[in-house]
Tab-separated table of C-alpha atoms and ligand atoms in Angstrom:
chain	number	residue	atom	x	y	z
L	220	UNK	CA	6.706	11.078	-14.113
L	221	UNK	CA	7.580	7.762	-15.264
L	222	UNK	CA	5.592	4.791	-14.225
L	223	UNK	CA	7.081	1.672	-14.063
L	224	UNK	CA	6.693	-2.183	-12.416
L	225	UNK	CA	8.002	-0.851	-8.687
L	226	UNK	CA	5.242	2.569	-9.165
L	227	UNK	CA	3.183	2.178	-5.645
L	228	UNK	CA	-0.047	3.394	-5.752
L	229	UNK	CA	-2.189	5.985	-3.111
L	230	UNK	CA	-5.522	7.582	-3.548
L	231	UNK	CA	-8.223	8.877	-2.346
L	232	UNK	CA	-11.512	6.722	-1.975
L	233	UNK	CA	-14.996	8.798	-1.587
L	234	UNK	CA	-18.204	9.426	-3.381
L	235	UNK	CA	-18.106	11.590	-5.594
L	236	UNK	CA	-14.214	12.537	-6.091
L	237	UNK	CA	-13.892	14.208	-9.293
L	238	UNK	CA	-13.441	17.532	-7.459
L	239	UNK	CA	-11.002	16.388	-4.750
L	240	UNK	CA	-7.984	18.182	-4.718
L	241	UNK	CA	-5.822	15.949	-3.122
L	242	UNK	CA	-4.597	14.508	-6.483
L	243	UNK	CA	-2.589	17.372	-6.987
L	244	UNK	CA	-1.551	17.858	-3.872
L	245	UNK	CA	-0.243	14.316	-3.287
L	246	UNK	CA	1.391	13.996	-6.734
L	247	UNK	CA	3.393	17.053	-6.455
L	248	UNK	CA	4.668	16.085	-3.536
L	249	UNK	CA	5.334	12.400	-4.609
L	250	UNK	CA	7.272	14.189	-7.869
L	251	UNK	CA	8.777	16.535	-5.958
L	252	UNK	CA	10.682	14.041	-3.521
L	253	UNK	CA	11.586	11.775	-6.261
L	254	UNK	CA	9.525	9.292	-4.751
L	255	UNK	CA	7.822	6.194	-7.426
L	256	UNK	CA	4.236	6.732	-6.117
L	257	UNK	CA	1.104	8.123	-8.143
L	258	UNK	CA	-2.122	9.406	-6.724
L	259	UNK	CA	-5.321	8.448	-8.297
L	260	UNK	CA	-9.407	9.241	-7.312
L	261	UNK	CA	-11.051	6.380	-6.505
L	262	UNK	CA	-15.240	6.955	-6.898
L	263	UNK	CA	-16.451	3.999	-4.682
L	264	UNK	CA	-19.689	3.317	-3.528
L	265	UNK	CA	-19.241	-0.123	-1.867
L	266	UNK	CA	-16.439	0.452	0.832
L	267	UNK	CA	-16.023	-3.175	2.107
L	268	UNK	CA	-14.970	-4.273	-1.798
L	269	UNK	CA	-12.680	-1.255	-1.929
L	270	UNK	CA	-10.914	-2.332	1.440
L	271	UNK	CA	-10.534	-6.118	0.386
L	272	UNK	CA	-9.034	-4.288	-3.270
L	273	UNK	CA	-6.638	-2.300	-1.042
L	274	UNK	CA	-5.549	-4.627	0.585
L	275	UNK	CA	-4.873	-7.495	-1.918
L	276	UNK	CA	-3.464	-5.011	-5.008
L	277	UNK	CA	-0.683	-4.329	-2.076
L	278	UNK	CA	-2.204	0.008	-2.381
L	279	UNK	CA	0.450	2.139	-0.259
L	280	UNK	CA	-2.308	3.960	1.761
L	281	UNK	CA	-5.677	6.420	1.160
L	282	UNK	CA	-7.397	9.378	1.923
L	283	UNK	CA	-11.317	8.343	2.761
L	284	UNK	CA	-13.589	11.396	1.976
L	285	UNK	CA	-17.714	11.229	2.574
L	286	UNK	CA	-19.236	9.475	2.944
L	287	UNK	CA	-16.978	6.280	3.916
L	288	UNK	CA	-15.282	8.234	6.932
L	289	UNK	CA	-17.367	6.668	9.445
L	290	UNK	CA	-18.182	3.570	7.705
L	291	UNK	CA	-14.778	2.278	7.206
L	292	UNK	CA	-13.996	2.068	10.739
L	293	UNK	CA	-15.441	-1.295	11.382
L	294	UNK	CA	-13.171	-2.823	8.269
L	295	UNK	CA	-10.147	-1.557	9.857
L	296	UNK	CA	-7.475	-4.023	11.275
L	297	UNK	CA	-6.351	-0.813	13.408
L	298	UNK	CA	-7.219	2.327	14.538
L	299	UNK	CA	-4.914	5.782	15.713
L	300	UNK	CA	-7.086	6.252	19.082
L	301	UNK	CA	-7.757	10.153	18.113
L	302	UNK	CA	-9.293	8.825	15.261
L	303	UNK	CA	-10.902	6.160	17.754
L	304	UNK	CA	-12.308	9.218	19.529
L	305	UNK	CA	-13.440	11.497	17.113
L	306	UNK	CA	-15.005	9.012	15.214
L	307	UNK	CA	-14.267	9.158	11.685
L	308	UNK	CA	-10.941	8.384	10.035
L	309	UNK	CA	-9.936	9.952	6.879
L	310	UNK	CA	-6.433	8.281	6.604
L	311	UNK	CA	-5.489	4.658	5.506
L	312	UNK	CA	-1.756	3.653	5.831
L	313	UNK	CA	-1.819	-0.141	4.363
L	314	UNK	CA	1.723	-2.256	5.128
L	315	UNK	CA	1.372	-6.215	4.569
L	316	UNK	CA	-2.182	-6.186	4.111
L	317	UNK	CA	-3.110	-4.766	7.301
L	318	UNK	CA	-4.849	-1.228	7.223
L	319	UNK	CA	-4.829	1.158	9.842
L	320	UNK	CA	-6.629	4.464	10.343
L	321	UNK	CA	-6.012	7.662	11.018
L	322	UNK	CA	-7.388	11.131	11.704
L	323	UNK	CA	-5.465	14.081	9.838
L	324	UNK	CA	-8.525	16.490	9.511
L	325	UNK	CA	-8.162	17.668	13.357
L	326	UNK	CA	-4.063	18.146	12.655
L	327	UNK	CA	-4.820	20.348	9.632
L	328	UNK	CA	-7.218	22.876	11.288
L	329	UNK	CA	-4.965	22.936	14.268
L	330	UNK	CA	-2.160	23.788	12.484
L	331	UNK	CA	-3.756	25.846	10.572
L	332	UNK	CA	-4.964	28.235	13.396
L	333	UNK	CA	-1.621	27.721	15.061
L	334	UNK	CA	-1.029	30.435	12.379
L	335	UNK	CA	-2.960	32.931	13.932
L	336	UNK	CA	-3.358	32.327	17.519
L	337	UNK	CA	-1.593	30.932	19.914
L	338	UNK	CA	-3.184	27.758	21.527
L	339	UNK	CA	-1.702	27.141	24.632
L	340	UNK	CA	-4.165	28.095	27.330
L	341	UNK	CA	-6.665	29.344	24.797
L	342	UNK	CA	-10.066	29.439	24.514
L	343	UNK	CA	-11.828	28.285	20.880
L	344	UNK	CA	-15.416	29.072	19.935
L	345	UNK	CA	-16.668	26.612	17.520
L	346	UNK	CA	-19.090	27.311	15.731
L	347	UNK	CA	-21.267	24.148	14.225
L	348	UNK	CA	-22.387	20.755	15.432
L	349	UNK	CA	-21.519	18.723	12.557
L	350	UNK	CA	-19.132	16.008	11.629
L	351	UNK	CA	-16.441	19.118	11.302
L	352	UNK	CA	-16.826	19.936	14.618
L	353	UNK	CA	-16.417	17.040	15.958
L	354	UNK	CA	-12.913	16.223	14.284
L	355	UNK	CA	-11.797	19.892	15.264
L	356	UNK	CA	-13.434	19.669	19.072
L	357	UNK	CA	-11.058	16.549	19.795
L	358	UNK	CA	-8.478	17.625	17.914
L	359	UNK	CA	-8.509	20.974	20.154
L	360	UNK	CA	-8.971	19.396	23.365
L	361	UNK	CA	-5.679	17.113	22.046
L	362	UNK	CA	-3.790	20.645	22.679
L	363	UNK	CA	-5.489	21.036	26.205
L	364	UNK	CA	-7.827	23.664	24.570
L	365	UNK	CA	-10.341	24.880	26.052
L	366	UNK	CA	-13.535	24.673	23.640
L	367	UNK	CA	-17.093	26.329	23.814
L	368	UNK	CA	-19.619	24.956	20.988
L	369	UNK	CA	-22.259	27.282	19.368
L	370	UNK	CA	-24.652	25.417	17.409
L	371	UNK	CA	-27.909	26.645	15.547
L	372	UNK	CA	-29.454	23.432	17.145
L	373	UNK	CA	-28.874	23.920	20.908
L	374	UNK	CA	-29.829	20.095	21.287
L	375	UNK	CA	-26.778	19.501	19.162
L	376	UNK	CA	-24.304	21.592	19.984
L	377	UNK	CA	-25.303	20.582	23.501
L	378	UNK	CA	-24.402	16.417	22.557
L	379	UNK	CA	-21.163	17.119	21.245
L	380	UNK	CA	-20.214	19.650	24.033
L	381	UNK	CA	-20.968	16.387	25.793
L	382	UNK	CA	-18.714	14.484	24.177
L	383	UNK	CA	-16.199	16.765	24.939
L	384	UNK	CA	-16.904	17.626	28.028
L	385	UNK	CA	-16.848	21.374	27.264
L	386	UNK	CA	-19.381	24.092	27.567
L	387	UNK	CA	-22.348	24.756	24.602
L	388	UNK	CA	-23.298	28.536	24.508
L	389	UNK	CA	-26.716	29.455	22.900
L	390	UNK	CA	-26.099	31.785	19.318
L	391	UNK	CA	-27.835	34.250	20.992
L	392	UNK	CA	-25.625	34.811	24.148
L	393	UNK	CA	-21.995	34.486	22.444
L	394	UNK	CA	-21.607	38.104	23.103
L	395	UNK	CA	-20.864	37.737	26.387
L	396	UNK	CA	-17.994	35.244	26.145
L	397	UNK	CA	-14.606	36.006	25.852
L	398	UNK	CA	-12.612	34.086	23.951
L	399	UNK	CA	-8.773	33.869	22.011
L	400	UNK	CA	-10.468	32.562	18.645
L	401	UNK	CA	-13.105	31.296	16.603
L	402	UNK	CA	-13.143	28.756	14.362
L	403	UNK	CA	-16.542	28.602	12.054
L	404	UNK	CA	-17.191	24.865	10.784
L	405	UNK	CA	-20.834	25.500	9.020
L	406	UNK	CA	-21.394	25.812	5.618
L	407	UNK	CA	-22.361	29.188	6.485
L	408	UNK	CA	-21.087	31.228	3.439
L	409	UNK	CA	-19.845	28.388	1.146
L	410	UNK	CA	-20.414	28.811	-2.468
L	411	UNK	CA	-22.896	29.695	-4.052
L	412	UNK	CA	-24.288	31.149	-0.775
L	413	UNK	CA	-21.263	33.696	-0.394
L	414	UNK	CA	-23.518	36.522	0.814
L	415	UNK	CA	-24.203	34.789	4.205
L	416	UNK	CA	-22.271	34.385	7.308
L	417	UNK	CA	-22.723	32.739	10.326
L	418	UNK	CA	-22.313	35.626	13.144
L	419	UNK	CA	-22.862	39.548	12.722
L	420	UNK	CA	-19.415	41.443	12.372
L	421	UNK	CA	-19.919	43.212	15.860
L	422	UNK	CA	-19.192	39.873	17.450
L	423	UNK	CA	-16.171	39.721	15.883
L	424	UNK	CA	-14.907	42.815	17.221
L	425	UNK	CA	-13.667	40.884	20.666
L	426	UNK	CA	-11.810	37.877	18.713
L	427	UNK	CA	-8.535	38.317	17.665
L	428	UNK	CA	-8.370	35.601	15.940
L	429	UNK	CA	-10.891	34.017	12.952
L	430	UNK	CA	-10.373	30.911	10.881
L	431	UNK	CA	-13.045	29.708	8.741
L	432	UNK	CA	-12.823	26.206	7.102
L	433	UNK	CA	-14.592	26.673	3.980
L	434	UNK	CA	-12.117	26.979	0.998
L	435	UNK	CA	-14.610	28.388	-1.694
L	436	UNK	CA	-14.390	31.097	-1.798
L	437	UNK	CA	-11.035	31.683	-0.563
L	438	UNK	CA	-12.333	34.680	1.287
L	439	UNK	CA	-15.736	34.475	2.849
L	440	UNK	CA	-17.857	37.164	4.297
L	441	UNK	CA	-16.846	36.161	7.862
L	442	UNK	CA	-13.482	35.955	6.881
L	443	UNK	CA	-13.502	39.429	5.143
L	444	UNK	CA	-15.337	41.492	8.090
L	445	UNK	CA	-13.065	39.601	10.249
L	446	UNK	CA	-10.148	41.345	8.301
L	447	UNK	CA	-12.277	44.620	8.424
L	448	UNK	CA	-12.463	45.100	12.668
L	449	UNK	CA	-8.908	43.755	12.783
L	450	UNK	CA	-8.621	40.149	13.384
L	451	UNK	CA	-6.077	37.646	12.245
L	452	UNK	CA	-7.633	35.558	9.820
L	453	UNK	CA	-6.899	32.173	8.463
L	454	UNK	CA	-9.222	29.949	5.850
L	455	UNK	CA	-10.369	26.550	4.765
L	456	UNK	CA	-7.131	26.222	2.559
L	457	UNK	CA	-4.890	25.026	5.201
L	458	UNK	CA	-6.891	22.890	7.018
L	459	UNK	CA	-6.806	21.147	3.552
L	460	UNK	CA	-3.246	21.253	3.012
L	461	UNK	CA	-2.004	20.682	6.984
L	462	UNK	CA	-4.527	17.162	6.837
L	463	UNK	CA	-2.329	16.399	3.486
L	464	UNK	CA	0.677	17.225	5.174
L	465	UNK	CA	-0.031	14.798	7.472
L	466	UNK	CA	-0.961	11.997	5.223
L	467	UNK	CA	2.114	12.439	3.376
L	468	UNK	CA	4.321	11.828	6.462
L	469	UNK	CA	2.265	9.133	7.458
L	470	UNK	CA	3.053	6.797	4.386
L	471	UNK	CA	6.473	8.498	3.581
L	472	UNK	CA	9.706	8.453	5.450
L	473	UNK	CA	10.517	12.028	4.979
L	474	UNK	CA	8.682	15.520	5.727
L	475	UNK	CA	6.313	16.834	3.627
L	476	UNK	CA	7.534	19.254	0.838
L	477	UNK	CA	4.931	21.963	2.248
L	478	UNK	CA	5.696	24.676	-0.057
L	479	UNK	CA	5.625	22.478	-3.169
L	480	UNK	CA	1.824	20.969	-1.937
L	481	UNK	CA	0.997	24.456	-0.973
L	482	UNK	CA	1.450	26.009	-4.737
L	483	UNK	CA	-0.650	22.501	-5.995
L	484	UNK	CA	-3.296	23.398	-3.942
L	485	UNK	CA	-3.426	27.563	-4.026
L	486	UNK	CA	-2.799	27.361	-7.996
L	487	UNK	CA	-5.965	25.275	-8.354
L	488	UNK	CA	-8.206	27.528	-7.076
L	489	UNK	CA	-6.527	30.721	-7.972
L	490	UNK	CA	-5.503	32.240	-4.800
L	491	UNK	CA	-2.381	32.424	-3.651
L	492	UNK	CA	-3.077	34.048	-0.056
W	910	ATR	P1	-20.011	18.649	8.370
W	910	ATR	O1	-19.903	17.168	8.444
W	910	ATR	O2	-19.314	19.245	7.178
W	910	ATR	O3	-19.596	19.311	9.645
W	910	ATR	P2	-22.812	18.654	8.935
W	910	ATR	O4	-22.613	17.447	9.771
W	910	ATR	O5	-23.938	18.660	7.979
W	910	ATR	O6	-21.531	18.988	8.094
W	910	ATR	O7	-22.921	19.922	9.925
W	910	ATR	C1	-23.250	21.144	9.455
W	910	ATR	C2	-23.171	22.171	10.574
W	910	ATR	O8	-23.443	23.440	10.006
W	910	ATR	C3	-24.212	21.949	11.666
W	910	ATR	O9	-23.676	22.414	12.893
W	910	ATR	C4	-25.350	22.868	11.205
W	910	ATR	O10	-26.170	23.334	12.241
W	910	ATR	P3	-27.457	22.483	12.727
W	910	ATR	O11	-26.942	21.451	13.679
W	910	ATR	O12	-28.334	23.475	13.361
W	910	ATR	O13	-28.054	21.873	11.475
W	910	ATR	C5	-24.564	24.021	10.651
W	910	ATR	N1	-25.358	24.786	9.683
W	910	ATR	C6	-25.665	24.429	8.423
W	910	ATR	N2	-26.405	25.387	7.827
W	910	ATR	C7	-26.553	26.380	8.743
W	910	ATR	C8	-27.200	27.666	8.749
W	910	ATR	N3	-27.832	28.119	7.652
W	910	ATR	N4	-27.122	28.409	9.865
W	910	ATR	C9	-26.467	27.979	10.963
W	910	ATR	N5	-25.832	26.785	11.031
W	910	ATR	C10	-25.871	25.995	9.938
Protein backbone atom coordinates (compact mmCIF):
# COMPACT_ATOMS: atom_id res chain seq x y z
CA UNK A 1 0.00 0.00 0.00
CA UNK A 2 1.04 3.43 -0.48
CA UNK A 3 1.77 5.64 2.43
CA UNK A 4 1.37 9.06 2.16
CA UNK A 5 0.88 12.60 4.39
CA UNK A 6 -3.13 11.72 5.13
CA UNK A 7 -1.83 7.61 6.14
CA UNK A 8 -3.55 7.33 9.85
CA UNK A 9 -1.92 5.17 12.00
CA UNK A 10 -3.38 2.03 14.51
CA UNK A 11 -1.50 -0.51 16.46
CA UNK A 12 -1.25 -2.59 18.92
CA UNK A 13 0.59 -1.56 22.26
CA UNK A 14 1.80 -4.61 24.67
CA UNK A 15 4.90 -6.19 26.00
CA UNK A 16 6.30 -8.21 24.11
CA UNK A 17 4.45 -7.90 20.54
CA UNK A 18 6.63 -9.37 18.04
CA UNK A 19 4.30 -12.40 17.87
CA UNK A 20 0.95 -10.58 17.79
CA UNK A 21 -1.02 -11.35 14.99
CA UNK A 22 -3.12 -8.56 14.78
CA UNK A 23 -0.76 -6.80 12.29
CA UNK A 24 -1.92 -8.90 9.69
CA UNK A 25 -5.13 -9.06 10.52
CA UNK A 26 -5.72 -5.28 10.74
CA UNK A 27 -3.71 -4.46 7.59
CA UNK A 28 -5.54 -6.75 5.39
CA UNK A 29 -8.47 -5.45 6.30
CA UNK A 30 -7.31 -1.73 6.12
CA UNK A 31 -5.98 -2.82 2.30
CA UNK A 32 -8.77 -4.59 1.60
CA UNK A 33 -11.38 -1.64 2.13
CA UNK A 34 -9.22 0.81 0.45
CA UNK A 35 -8.93 2.52 3.56
CA UNK A 36 -5.27 4.96 4.18
CA UNK A 37 -4.51 3.33 7.58
CA UNK A 38 -1.38 1.05 8.53
CA UNK A 39 -1.03 -1.18 11.53
CA UNK A 40 2.16 -1.25 13.39
CA UNK A 41 3.42 -3.27 16.94
CA UNK A 42 4.13 -1.07 19.42
CA UNK A 43 6.62 -2.91 22.32
CA UNK A 44 5.96 -0.48 25.29
CA UNK A 45 6.87 -0.84 28.65
CA UNK A 46 5.85 2.56 30.13
CA UNK A 47 2.02 2.87 29.32
CA UNK A 48 1.36 6.44 30.65
CA UNK A 49 4.20 7.83 27.90
CA UNK A 50 2.55 5.67 25.25
CA UNK A 51 -0.99 7.22 26.06
CA UNK A 52 0.32 10.94 26.14
CA UNK A 53 2.21 9.69 22.42
CA UNK A 54 -1.26 8.53 21.30
CA UNK A 55 -2.79 11.07 21.97
CA UNK A 56 -0.61 14.02 20.76
CA UNK A 57 0.75 12.11 17.26
CA UNK A 58 -3.28 12.30 16.57
CA UNK A 59 -2.95 7.71 16.47
CA UNK A 60 -6.50 6.49 15.05
CA UNK A 61 -6.99 3.90 17.89
CA UNK A 62 -5.09 0.52 19.55
CA UNK A 63 -5.30 -2.83 20.56
CA UNK A 64 -3.69 -3.06 24.37
CA UNK A 65 -2.34 -6.66 24.92
CA UNK A 66 -0.57 -7.78 28.53
CA UNK A 67 0.24 -6.59 30.38
CA UNK A 68 -1.23 -2.86 29.99
CA UNK A 69 -4.97 -4.21 29.87
CA UNK A 70 -5.64 -3.38 33.33
CA UNK A 71 -3.24 -0.67 33.78
CA UNK A 72 -4.44 1.61 31.16
CA UNK A 73 -7.74 2.03 32.61
CA UNK A 74 -6.91 4.78 34.97
CA UNK A 75 -5.31 6.95 31.82
CA UNK A 76 -8.47 6.68 30.03
CA UNK A 77 -10.66 9.84 29.38
CA UNK A 78 -13.58 7.12 28.88
CA UNK A 79 -14.58 3.86 29.39
CA UNK A 80 -17.38 1.29 27.36
CA UNK A 81 -19.06 0.15 30.85
CA UNK A 82 -18.57 -3.76 29.82
CA UNK A 83 -15.16 -2.96 29.75
CA UNK A 84 -15.89 -0.94 33.11
CA UNK A 85 -17.12 -4.29 34.43
CA UNK A 86 -14.91 -6.79 33.36
CA UNK A 87 -12.07 -4.90 34.15
CA UNK A 88 -9.59 -4.80 31.53
CA UNK A 89 -9.89 -3.02 28.19
CA UNK A 90 -8.11 -4.19 25.21
CA UNK A 91 -9.49 -1.51 22.75
CA UNK A 92 -8.47 2.23 22.32
CA UNK A 93 -10.58 4.34 19.84
CA UNK A 94 -8.69 7.94 20.03
CA UNK A 95 -10.87 11.04 18.24
CA UNK A 96 -9.54 14.70 19.22
CA UNK A 97 -7.25 13.57 21.73
CA UNK A 98 -9.62 11.92 23.90
CA UNK A 99 -9.22 8.02 24.31
CA UNK A 100 -11.80 5.74 25.16
CA UNK A 101 -11.81 2.04 26.00
CA UNK A 102 -13.24 -0.82 25.08
CA UNK A 103 -13.66 -4.54 25.65
CA UNK A 104 -13.67 -6.75 22.33
CA UNK A 105 -12.16 -9.98 23.92
CA UNK A 106 -15.72 -11.01 25.51
CA UNK A 107 -17.44 -10.19 21.78
CA UNK A 108 -14.92 -12.50 20.09
CA UNK A 109 -15.42 -15.66 22.25
CA UNK A 110 -19.10 -15.03 22.17
CA UNK A 111 -19.30 -14.97 18.74
CA UNK A 112 -17.21 -17.41 18.37
CA UNK A 113 -19.29 -20.07 20.30
CA UNK A 114 -22.38 -18.55 18.77
CA UNK A 115 -20.96 -20.94 16.08
CA UNK A 116 -21.62 -23.92 17.83
CA UNK A 117 -24.26 -23.48 20.33
CA UNK A 118 -26.95 -21.62 20.67
CA UNK A 119 -26.87 -19.11 23.65
CA UNK A 120 -30.12 -18.08 24.40
CA UNK A 121 -31.18 -19.76 27.61
CA UNK A 122 -27.96 -21.71 27.81
CA UNK A 123 -25.90 -22.85 30.29
CA UNK A 124 -21.76 -22.28 29.91
CA UNK A 125 -19.17 -24.13 31.98
CA UNK A 126 -16.09 -22.17 32.22
CA UNK A 127 -13.42 -23.57 32.92
CA UNK A 128 -10.46 -21.23 34.58
CA UNK A 129 -10.27 -18.36 37.02
CA UNK A 130 -8.03 -16.14 35.23
CA UNK A 131 -8.09 -12.81 33.54
CA UNK A 132 -9.80 -14.94 30.45
CA UNK A 133 -12.47 -15.85 32.42
CA UNK A 134 -13.30 -12.98 33.60
CA UNK A 135 -13.67 -11.11 30.12
CA UNK A 136 -15.71 -14.26 28.86
CA UNK A 137 -17.92 -14.57 32.36
CA UNK A 138 -19.27 -10.87 31.71
CA UNK A 139 -19.30 -11.09 28.35
CA UNK A 140 -21.70 -14.30 28.78
CA UNK A 141 -23.83 -12.95 31.37
CA UNK A 142 -24.13 -9.76 28.63
CA UNK A 143 -26.27 -12.54 26.61
CA UNK A 144 -28.33 -13.45 29.83
CA UNK A 145 -26.17 -16.67 30.06
CA UNK A 146 -26.24 -18.61 32.55
CA UNK A 147 -22.49 -19.39 33.74
CA UNK A 148 -20.99 -22.06 36.19
CA UNK A 149 -17.07 -21.52 36.92
CA UNK A 150 -14.70 -24.54 37.47
CA UNK A 151 -11.48 -23.50 38.71
CA UNK A 152 -8.39 -25.67 39.89
CA UNK A 153 -8.32 -23.10 42.83
CA UNK A 154 -11.82 -23.40 44.38
CA UNK A 155 -10.96 -20.06 46.33
CA UNK A 156 -10.76 -18.54 42.89
CA UNK A 157 -13.13 -19.77 40.88
CA UNK A 158 -15.31 -19.14 43.92
CA UNK A 159 -14.31 -14.89 43.75
CA UNK A 160 -15.10 -14.55 40.29
CA UNK A 161 -18.34 -16.68 40.48
CA UNK A 162 -18.83 -13.82 42.91
CA UNK A 163 -18.39 -11.30 40.72
CA UNK A 164 -20.76 -12.70 38.59
CA UNK A 165 -23.08 -13.75 40.68
CA UNK A 166 -23.12 -17.29 39.23
CA UNK A 167 -22.47 -20.66 40.69
CA UNK A 168 -18.53 -22.20 41.16
CA UNK A 169 -18.59 -26.08 40.87
CA UNK A 170 -15.58 -28.01 42.40
CA UNK A 171 -13.36 -30.01 39.29
CA UNK A 172 -14.22 -32.90 40.96
CA UNK A 173 -18.11 -32.77 40.87
CA UNK A 174 -18.61 -31.33 37.15
CA UNK A 175 -19.98 -34.65 36.29
CA UNK A 176 -23.03 -34.09 37.66
CA UNK A 177 -23.95 -30.83 35.92
CA UNK A 178 -25.67 -30.51 32.91
CA UNK A 179 -24.86 -28.05 30.77
CA UNK A 180 -25.30 -26.65 26.72
CA UNK A 181 -21.38 -25.91 26.47
CA UNK A 182 -18.06 -25.51 27.70
CA UNK A 183 -15.76 -23.10 27.12
CA UNK A 184 -11.99 -23.99 28.51
CA UNK A 185 -9.96 -20.63 29.26
CA UNK A 186 -6.64 -22.35 30.95
CA UNK A 187 -3.59 -22.81 29.38
CA UNK A 188 -4.36 -26.32 29.75
CA UNK A 189 -2.89 -27.85 26.50
CA UNK A 190 -1.19 -24.75 24.96
CA UNK A 191 2.03 -25.31 23.25
CA UNK A 192 4.52 -26.91 24.07
CA UNK A 193 2.32 -28.74 26.64
CA UNK A 194 -0.06 -30.23 23.83
CA UNK A 195 -0.32 -33.62 25.55
CA UNK A 196 -2.45 -32.20 28.46
CA UNK A 197 -5.98 -31.24 28.81
CA UNK A 198 -7.94 -29.83 31.30
CA UNK A 199 -10.97 -32.46 31.83
CA UNK A 200 -11.00 -36.36 31.01
CA UNK A 201 -12.90 -37.09 27.63
CA UNK A 202 -15.81 -38.95 29.54
CA UNK A 203 -16.94 -35.56 30.74
CA UNK A 204 -17.25 -34.47 27.52
CA UNK A 205 -19.57 -37.03 26.50
CA UNK A 206 -22.75 -34.83 27.98
CA UNK A 207 -21.62 -31.38 26.19
CA UNK A 208 -22.61 -30.78 22.92
CA UNK A 209 -20.81 -28.14 22.52
CA UNK A 210 -16.71 -27.40 23.20
CA UNK A 211 -14.76 -24.27 22.42
CA UNK A 212 -11.34 -23.94 23.61
CA UNK A 213 -9.51 -20.54 23.41
CA UNK A 214 -6.06 -21.51 22.90
CA UNK A 215 -5.00 -21.02 19.20
CA UNK A 216 -1.68 -23.12 19.26
CA UNK A 217 -2.17 -25.63 18.33
CA UNK A 218 -5.10 -25.15 16.25
CA UNK A 219 -6.44 -28.41 17.55
CA UNK A 220 -5.85 -29.28 21.15
CA UNK A 221 -6.36 -32.50 22.93
CA UNK A 222 -9.67 -31.25 24.42
CA UNK A 223 -10.64 -30.01 21.29
CA UNK A 224 -9.80 -33.31 19.42
CA UNK A 225 -11.59 -35.86 22.00
CA UNK A 226 -14.27 -33.37 21.93
CA UNK A 227 -14.54 -34.11 18.10
CA UNK A 228 -14.05 -37.89 18.99
CA UNK A 229 -17.53 -38.42 21.42
CA UNK A 230 -19.31 -36.04 19.04
CA UNK A 231 -19.35 -32.53 20.09
CA UNK A 232 -19.36 -29.36 18.10
CA UNK A 233 -16.16 -27.84 18.48
CA UNK A 234 -14.86 -24.39 18.01
CA UNK A 235 -11.07 -22.98 18.92
CA UNK A 236 -8.97 -20.09 20.08
CA UNK A 237 -8.85 -18.77 16.38
CA UNK A 238 -12.03 -16.95 16.43
CA UNK A 239 -12.08 -15.55 19.57
CA UNK A 240 -8.97 -13.85 17.99
CA UNK A 241 -10.47 -12.84 14.87
CA UNK A 242 -14.32 -11.94 16.30
CA UNK A 243 -12.23 -9.37 19.10
CA UNK A 244 -10.53 -7.95 15.68
CA UNK A 245 -13.68 -7.81 14.07
CA UNK A 246 -14.78 -5.73 16.55
CA UNK A 247 -11.94 -3.35 16.72
CA UNK A 248 -12.16 -2.81 13.16
CA UNK A 249 -15.79 -1.56 13.34
CA UNK A 250 -15.04 0.36 16.20
CA UNK A 251 -12.53 2.84 14.45
CA UNK A 252 -14.01 2.29 10.88
CA UNK A 253 -17.29 3.32 9.42
CA UNK A 254 -17.95 0.18 7.60
CA UNK A 255 -18.17 -3.72 8.56
CA UNK A 256 -15.39 -5.69 8.88
CA UNK A 257 -14.16 -7.60 5.72
CA UNK A 258 -14.38 -10.99 7.86
CA UNK A 259 -13.36 -13.32 5.25
CA UNK A 260 -10.38 -11.23 4.11
CA UNK A 261 -9.09 -10.98 8.17
CA UNK A 262 -10.03 -14.56 8.47
CA UNK A 263 -7.44 -15.87 5.58
CA UNK A 264 -4.67 -13.18 7.41
CA UNK A 265 -5.08 -14.86 10.42
CA UNK A 266 -5.66 -18.86 9.40
CA UNK A 267 -2.69 -18.46 6.71
CA UNK A 268 -0.33 -17.45 9.52
CA UNK A 269 -0.56 -20.29 11.42
CA UNK A 270 -1.27 -22.80 8.77
CA UNK A 271 -4.70 -23.95 9.38
CA UNK A 272 -7.36 -23.16 7.54
CA UNK A 273 -10.23 -24.94 9.70
P1 LIG B 1 -5.38 -15.58 31.70
O1 LIG B 1 -5.24 -14.14 32.04
O2 LIG B 1 -4.88 -15.93 30.32
O3 LIG B 1 -6.77 -16.09 31.93
P2 LIG B 1 -4.33 -16.46 34.21
O4 LIG B 1 -4.92 -15.25 34.84
O5 LIG B 1 -2.94 -16.81 34.55
O6 LIG B 1 -4.39 -16.37 32.64
O7 LIG B 1 -5.30 -17.70 34.53
C1 LIG B 1 -4.95 -18.96 34.21
C2 LIG B 1 -6.09 -19.92 34.51
O8 LIG B 1 -5.69 -21.21 34.08
C3 LIG B 1 -6.39 -20.04 36.00
O9 LIG B 1 -7.77 -20.32 36.16
C4 LIG B 1 -5.55 -21.26 36.40
O10 LIG B 1 -6.04 -21.96 37.51
P3 LIG B 1 -5.60 -21.55 39.01
O11 LIG B 1 -6.49 -20.42 39.41
O12 LIG B 1 -5.82 -22.77 39.80
O13 LIG B 1 -4.14 -21.15 38.92
C5 LIG B 1 -5.72 -22.11 35.17
N1 LIG B 1 -4.62 -23.08 35.05
C6 LIG B 1 -3.36 -22.83 34.66
N2 LIG B 1 -2.63 -23.96 34.66
C7 LIG B 1 -3.47 -24.96 35.04
C8 LIG B 1 -3.35 -26.38 35.22
N3 LIG B 1 -2.18 -27.00 34.97
N4 LIG B 1 -4.44 -27.07 35.60
C9 LIG B 1 -5.62 -26.46 35.82
N5 LIG B 1 -5.82 -25.13 35.67
C10 LIG B 1 -4.76 -24.39 35.28
Amino acid sequence: MDVDGKTRLYGIVGKPVSHSLSPAMHNAAFQHCGLNKIYLAFDVEDITGAMAGLRSLGIGGVSVTMPHKQAVIPLLDGIDPVAQRIGAVNTLLIRDGAIRGYNTDWIGAVQALEMIADLSAATVLLLGAGGSARAIGFGLKEKGVQVIVANRTLAKGQALAGELDCECCPLAEIDHLNVDALVNTTSVGMAPNTAATPISQTLLENIPAVMDIIYVPSETRLLREAKEVGCKTVNGMYMLLYQGVAQFELWNDCDAPVEVMREALFSRLGSSS
